[in-house]
mmCIF file of C-alpha atoms in Angstrom:
data_model
loop_
_atom_site.group_PDB
_atom_site.id
_atom_site.type_symbol
_atom_site.label_atom_id
_atom_site.label_comp_id
_atom_site.label_asym_id
_atom_site.label_seq_id
_atom_site.Cartn_x
_atom_site.Cartn_y
_atom_site.Cartn_z
ATOM 1 C CA UNK J 22 0.371 -30.915 13.778
ATOM 2 C CA UNK J 23 1.816 -29.868 16.875
ATOM 3 C CA UNK J 24 1.487 -25.930 17.618
ATOM 4 C CA UNK J 25 3.763 -23.813 20.203
ATOM 5 C CA UNK J 26 3.605 -20.532 20.417
ATOM 6 C CA UNK J 27 6.991 -18.030 21.524
ATOM 7 C CA UNK J 28 5.445 -15.230 22.472
ATOM 8 C CA UNK J 29 8.833 -12.876 22.819
ATOM 9 C CA UNK J 30 11.360 -14.014 20.411
ATOM 10 C CA UNK J 31 12.254 -12.171 18.194
ATOM 11 C CA UNK J 32 13.425 -13.829 14.266
ATOM 12 C CA UNK J 33 15.489 -11.751 11.766
ATOM 13 C CA UNK J 34 14.794 -8.323 13.554
ATOM 14 C CA UNK J 35 11.407 -8.823 14.491
ATOM 15 C CA UNK J 36 9.882 -9.273 16.929
ATOM 16 C CA UNK J 37 5.512 -10.234 18.968
ATOM 17 C CA UNK J 38 3.863 -7.026 18.630
ATOM 18 C CA UNK J 39 4.833 -4.928 15.916
ATOM 19 C CA UNK J 40 3.380 -3.892 13.319
ATOM 20 C CA UNK J 41 5.066 -4.680 9.854
ATOM 21 C CA UNK J 42 4.461 -3.988 6.012
ATOM 22 C CA UNK J 43 3.660 -7.736 4.008
ATOM 23 C CA UNK J 44 3.718 -6.231 0.734
ATOM 24 C CA UNK J 45 0.212 -7.851 -0.704
ATOM 25 C CA UNK J 46 -1.426 -7.009 2.560
ATOM 26 C CA UNK J 47 -0.635 -3.814 3.939
ATOM 27 C CA UNK J 48 0.324 -3.185 7.464
ATOM 28 C CA UNK J 49 -0.344 -6.102 9.166
ATOM 29 C CA UNK J 50 0.913 -6.855 13.255
ATOM 30 C CA UNK J 51 3.212 -9.975 14.430
ATOM 31 C CA UNK J 52 0.892 -11.581 17.104
ATOM 32 C CA UNK J 53 3.087 -14.704 17.391
ATOM 33 C CA UNK J 54 5.805 -16.387 16.301
ATOM 34 C CA UNK J 55 5.271 -20.793 15.763
ATOM 35 C CA UNK J 56 7.426 -23.794 15.346
ATOM 36 C CA UNK J 57 4.947 -25.728 13.365
ATOM 37 C CA UNK J 58 5.661 -29.594 11.762
ATOM 38 C CA UNK J 59 4.242 -29.409 8.331
ATOM 39 C CA UNK J 60 5.077 -32.423 6.365
ATOM 40 C CA UNK J 61 8.004 -33.857 8.643
ATOM 41 C CA UNK J 62 9.870 -30.260 8.711
ATOM 42 C CA UNK J 63 9.595 -28.648 11.525
ATOM 43 C CA UNK J 64 9.095 -24.164 10.580
ATOM 44 C CA UNK J 65 9.238 -21.111 12.540
ATOM 45 C CA UNK J 66 6.058 -18.988 11.934
ATOM 46 C CA UNK J 67 5.463 -15.240 12.770
ATOM 47 C CA UNK J 68 1.554 -14.654 12.769
ATOM 48 C CA UNK J 69 0.539 -11.347 11.753
ATOM 49 C CA UNK J 70 -2.719 -10.546 11.597
ATOM 50 C CA UNK J 71 -4.170 -7.523 9.463
ATOM 51 C CA UNK J 72 -7.265 -5.971 11.690
ATOM 52 C CA UNK J 73 -9.577 -4.332 8.862
ATOM 53 C CA UNK J 74 -9.292 -7.800 7.279
ATOM 54 C CA UNK J 75 -9.682 -9.660 10.081
ATOM 55 C CA UNK J 76 -7.344 -12.626 7.852
ATOM 56 C CA UNK J 77 -4.625 -14.405 9.697
ATOM 57 C CA UNK J 78 -1.154 -14.456 7.263
ATOM 58 C CA UNK J 79 2.030 -17.728 8.134
ATOM 59 C CA UNK J 80 5.141 -16.710 7.390
ATOM 60 C CA UNK J 81 8.266 -19.169 7.465
ATOM 61 C CA UNK J 82 10.825 -17.218 9.720
ATOM 62 C CA UNK J 83 13.839 -18.126 7.012
ATOM 63 C CA UNK J 84 10.902 -16.272 4.156
ATOM 64 C CA UNK J 85 10.105 -13.100 5.906
ATOM 65 C CA UNK J 86 12.827 -11.287 3.832
ATOM 66 C CA UNK J 87 12.921 -13.255 -0.048
ATOM 67 C CA UNK J 88 9.161 -12.054 1.086
ATOM 68 C CA UNK J 89 9.056 -8.201 1.248
ATOM 69 C CA UNK J 90 8.316 -8.729 5.130
ATOM 70 C CA UNK J 91 10.035 -5.154 6.051
ATOM 71 C CA UNK J 92 9.701 -2.599 8.790
ATOM 72 C CA UNK J 93 7.575 0.136 9.385
ATOM 73 C CA UNK J 94 8.681 2.741 7.161
ATOM 74 C CA UNK J 95 10.442 5.423 8.768
ATOM 75 C CA UNK J 96 9.376 8.920 9.900
ATOM 76 C CA UNK J 97 11.614 10.064 7.070
ATOM 77 C CA UNK J 98 9.731 8.650 4.529
ATOM 78 C CA UNK J 99 7.007 8.709 5.583
ATOM 79 C CA UNK J 100 7.797 12.954 4.795
ATOM 80 C CA UNK J 101 9.231 12.085 1.133
ATOM 81 C CA UNK J 102 6.255 10.212 0.946
ATOM 82 C CA UNK J 103 3.938 12.170 1.658
ATOM 83 C CA UNK J 104 6.172 15.472 0.112
ATOM 84 C CA UNK J 105 5.422 13.151 -3.786
ATOM 85 C CA UNK J 106 1.515 14.029 -3.322
ATOM 86 C CA UNK J 107 2.160 17.643 -3.797
ATOM 87 C CA UNK J 108 4.039 16.811 -6.550
ATOM 88 C CA UNK J 109 2.802 16.671 -10.003
ATOM 89 C CA UNK J 110 1.054 13.931 -11.512
ATOM 90 C CA UNK J 111 2.757 11.791 -13.789
ATOM 91 C CA UNK J 112 0.615 9.437 -16.234
ATOM 92 C CA UNK J 113 2.856 7.787 -18.740
ATOM 93 C CA UNK J 114 0.407 7.968 -22.572
ATOM 94 C CA UNK J 115 0.343 4.350 -22.424
ATOM 95 C CA UNK J 116 -3.156 2.658 -22.836
ATOM 96 C CA UNK J 117 -4.779 2.132 -19.555
ATOM 97 C CA UNK J 118 -4.731 -1.588 -19.260
ATOM 98 C CA UNK J 119 -0.869 -1.572 -19.147
ATOM 99 C CA UNK J 120 -0.533 1.038 -16.320
ATOM 100 C CA UNK J 121 -3.410 -0.612 -14.549
ATOM 101 C CA UNK J 122 -0.711 -3.183 -14.069
ATOM 102 C CA UNK J 123 2.546 -0.731 -13.195
ATOM 103 C CA UNK J 124 -0.499 0.667 -10.421
ATOM 104 C CA UNK J 125 -1.381 -2.805 -9.163
ATOM 105 C CA UNK J 126 2.216 -3.872 -9.057
ATOM 106 C CA UNK J 127 3.388 -0.591 -6.924
ATOM 107 C CA UNK J 128 0.507 -1.342 -4.881
ATOM 108 C CA UNK J 129 1.658 -5.483 -4.416
ATOM 109 C CA UNK J 130 5.655 -4.100 -3.497
ATOM 110 C CA UNK J 131 5.393 -3.010 -0.138
ATOM 111 C CA UNK J 132 7.238 0.400 -1.036
ATOM 112 C CA UNK J 133 6.037 3.171 0.602
ATOM 113 C CA UNK J 134 6.416 5.685 -1.598
ATOM 114 C CA UNK J 135 6.233 3.258 -4.609
ATOM 115 C CA UNK J 136 2.961 3.133 -3.858
ATOM 116 C CA UNK J 137 2.169 6.861 -2.768
ATOM 117 C CA UNK J 138 3.231 7.833 -6.430
ATOM 118 C CA UNK J 139 0.313 5.777 -7.057
ATOM 119 C CA UNK J 140 -1.994 8.103 -4.809
ATOM 120 C CA UNK J 141 -0.874 11.476 -6.739
ATOM 121 C CA UNK J 142 -1.204 9.834 -10.276
ATOM 122 C CA UNK J 143 -4.522 8.240 -9.581
ATOM 123 C CA UNK J 144 -6.298 11.035 -7.615
ATOM 124 C CA UNK J 145 -9.321 13.589 -8.580
ATOM 125 C CA UNK J 146 -10.248 15.979 -7.182
ATOM 126 C CA UNK J 147 -14.284 17.448 -7.434
ATOM 127 C CA UNK J 148 -13.639 19.555 -10.407
ATOM 128 C CA UNK J 149 -12.104 16.925 -11.989
ATOM 129 C CA UNK J 150 -14.151 14.054 -14.598
ATOM 130 C CA UNK J 151 -14.709 11.410 -12.283
ATOM 131 C CA UNK J 152 -12.811 7.730 -12.494
ATOM 132 C CA UNK J 153 -13.427 4.782 -14.115
ATOM 133 C CA UNK J 154 -14.392 1.806 -12.019
ATOM 134 C CA UNK J 155 -10.553 -0.267 -12.379
ATOM 135 C CA UNK J 156 -9.452 3.315 -11.143
ATOM 136 C CA UNK J 157 -11.146 3.677 -8.710
ATOM 137 C CA UNK J 158 -10.362 0.437 -6.982
ATOM 138 C CA UNK J 159 -5.923 0.716 -7.841
ATOM 139 C CA UNK J 160 -6.776 4.694 -6.124
ATOM 140 C CA UNK J 161 -9.163 3.142 -3.424
ATOM 141 C CA UNK J 162 -6.519 0.104 -2.282
ATOM 142 C CA UNK J 163 -3.559 2.934 -2.490
ATOM 143 C CA UNK J 164 -4.546 4.891 -0.908
ATOM 144 C CA UNK J 165 -5.583 2.348 2.135
ATOM 145 C CA UNK J 166 -2.479 0.810 1.997
ATOM 146 C CA UNK J 167 -0.351 4.564 2.565
ATOM 147 C CA UNK J 168 -3.276 5.676 4.993
ATOM 148 C CA UNK J 169 -2.369 2.402 7.412
ATOM 149 C CA UNK J 170 1.176 2.796 7.413
ATOM 150 C CA UNK J 171 1.096 6.917 7.871
ATOM 151 C CA UNK J 172 -1.220 6.285 10.913
ATOM 152 C CA UNK J 173 1.204 3.355 12.011
ATOM 153 C CA UNK J 174 4.026 5.061 11.764
ATOM 154 C CA UNK J 175 2.531 8.106 13.035
ATOM 155 C CA UNK J 176 0.433 7.095 15.826
ATOM 156 C CA UNK J 177 -2.679 8.086 14.698
ATOM 157 C CA UNK J 178 -6.182 7.194 12.991
ATOM 158 C CA UNK J 179 -6.527 6.264 10.187
ATOM 159 C CA UNK J 180 -9.277 9.617 9.838
ATOM 160 C CA UNK J 181 -5.889 12.066 10.300
ATOM 161 C CA UNK J 182 -3.295 9.834 8.421
ATOM 162 C CA UNK J 183 -6.697 10.960 5.332
ATOM 163 C CA UNK J 184 -6.747 14.315 6.583
ATOM 164 C CA UNK J 185 -2.429 14.190 6.468
ATOM 165 C CA UNK J 186 -2.989 12.905 3.038
ATOM 166 C CA UNK J 187 -5.493 15.589 1.692
ATOM 167 C CA UNK J 188 -4.128 18.451 2.557
ATOM 168 C CA UNK J 189 -0.470 17.150 0.885
ATOM 169 C CA UNK J 190 -3.031 16.404 -2.286
ATOM 170 C CA UNK J 191 -4.308 19.768 -2.120
ATOM 171 C CA UNK J 192 -0.622 21.405 -2.187
ATOM 172 C CA UNK J 193 -0.585 19.871 -6.167
ATOM 173 C CA UNK J 194 0.261 22.091 -8.595
ATOM 174 C CA UNK J 195 -2.636 20.559 -10.655
ATOM 175 C CA UNK J 196 -5.291 20.434 -7.966
ATOM 176 C CA UNK J 197 -6.265 24.184 -8.802
ATOM 177 C CA UNK J 198 -7.871 23.775 -11.681
ATOM 178 C CA UNK J 199 -8.880 20.904 -12.184
ATOM 179 C CA UNK J 200 -6.635 20.658 -15.270
ATOM 180 C CA UNK J 201 -6.460 18.212 -16.988
ATOM 181 C CA UNK J 202 -7.848 18.154 -20.324
ATOM 182 C CA UNK J 203 -5.984 17.186 -22.755
ATOM 183 C CA UNK J 204 -5.047 13.840 -20.694
ATOM 184 C CA UNK J 205 -8.894 13.017 -20.947
ATOM 185 C CA UNK J 206 -10.410 11.721 -24.130
ATOM 186 C CA UNK J 207 -6.881 9.749 -24.652
ATOM 187 C CA UNK J 208 -8.336 8.233 -21.050
ATOM 188 C CA UNK J 209 -12.571 7.146 -22.457
ATOM 189 C CA UNK J 210 -10.582 5.906 -25.816
ATOM 190 C CA UNK J 211 -8.162 3.495 -23.680
ATOM 191 C CA UNK J 212 -11.025 2.466 -21.734
ATOM 192 C CA UNK J 213 -12.626 1.697 -24.653
ATOM 193 C CA UNK J 214 -9.984 -0.385 -25.807
ATOM 194 C CA UNK J 215 -9.671 -2.425 -23.080
ATOM 195 C CA UNK J 216 -13.608 -3.381 -22.592
#
């Protein structure tokens, strides 16, 4: 297996050193474009590093678009995502297991607005009852993706990005009262059914 690194090349609009979003893993950085010989075929690969996860992914350049790899969101889309957080949570009245699958699909879609909707829908203020373990896991996964993309787009730290998100969530109409009493009993019942 031979490897030749191309450091300044650009493929399919992506170039080395550029921050990108990979749907299943969030924000990463293209560290190199390599050519490898695998099973007798020469393949050109993006080497994508996910610093926070201490992971390196190799994506064939020809497959980058089909796997959903994309450039960072534009600042206007980030503003729209922050506006989504100020809206009212939309929680469907279906079993938790089905909602969890839908949330997971949104998180792995790589679409900033869809992931932001998960953050909005699963967010709980201090005045509201605590989340279940699975709910908290999904919330934290979605929050991490949104935090990292907003931080990368706005060139700020993750902490500053988190503060922006929390400020937007605090503006939501239902946050002030902790008023989601009618839906909570149903969530507990859904948890019991899912177990």
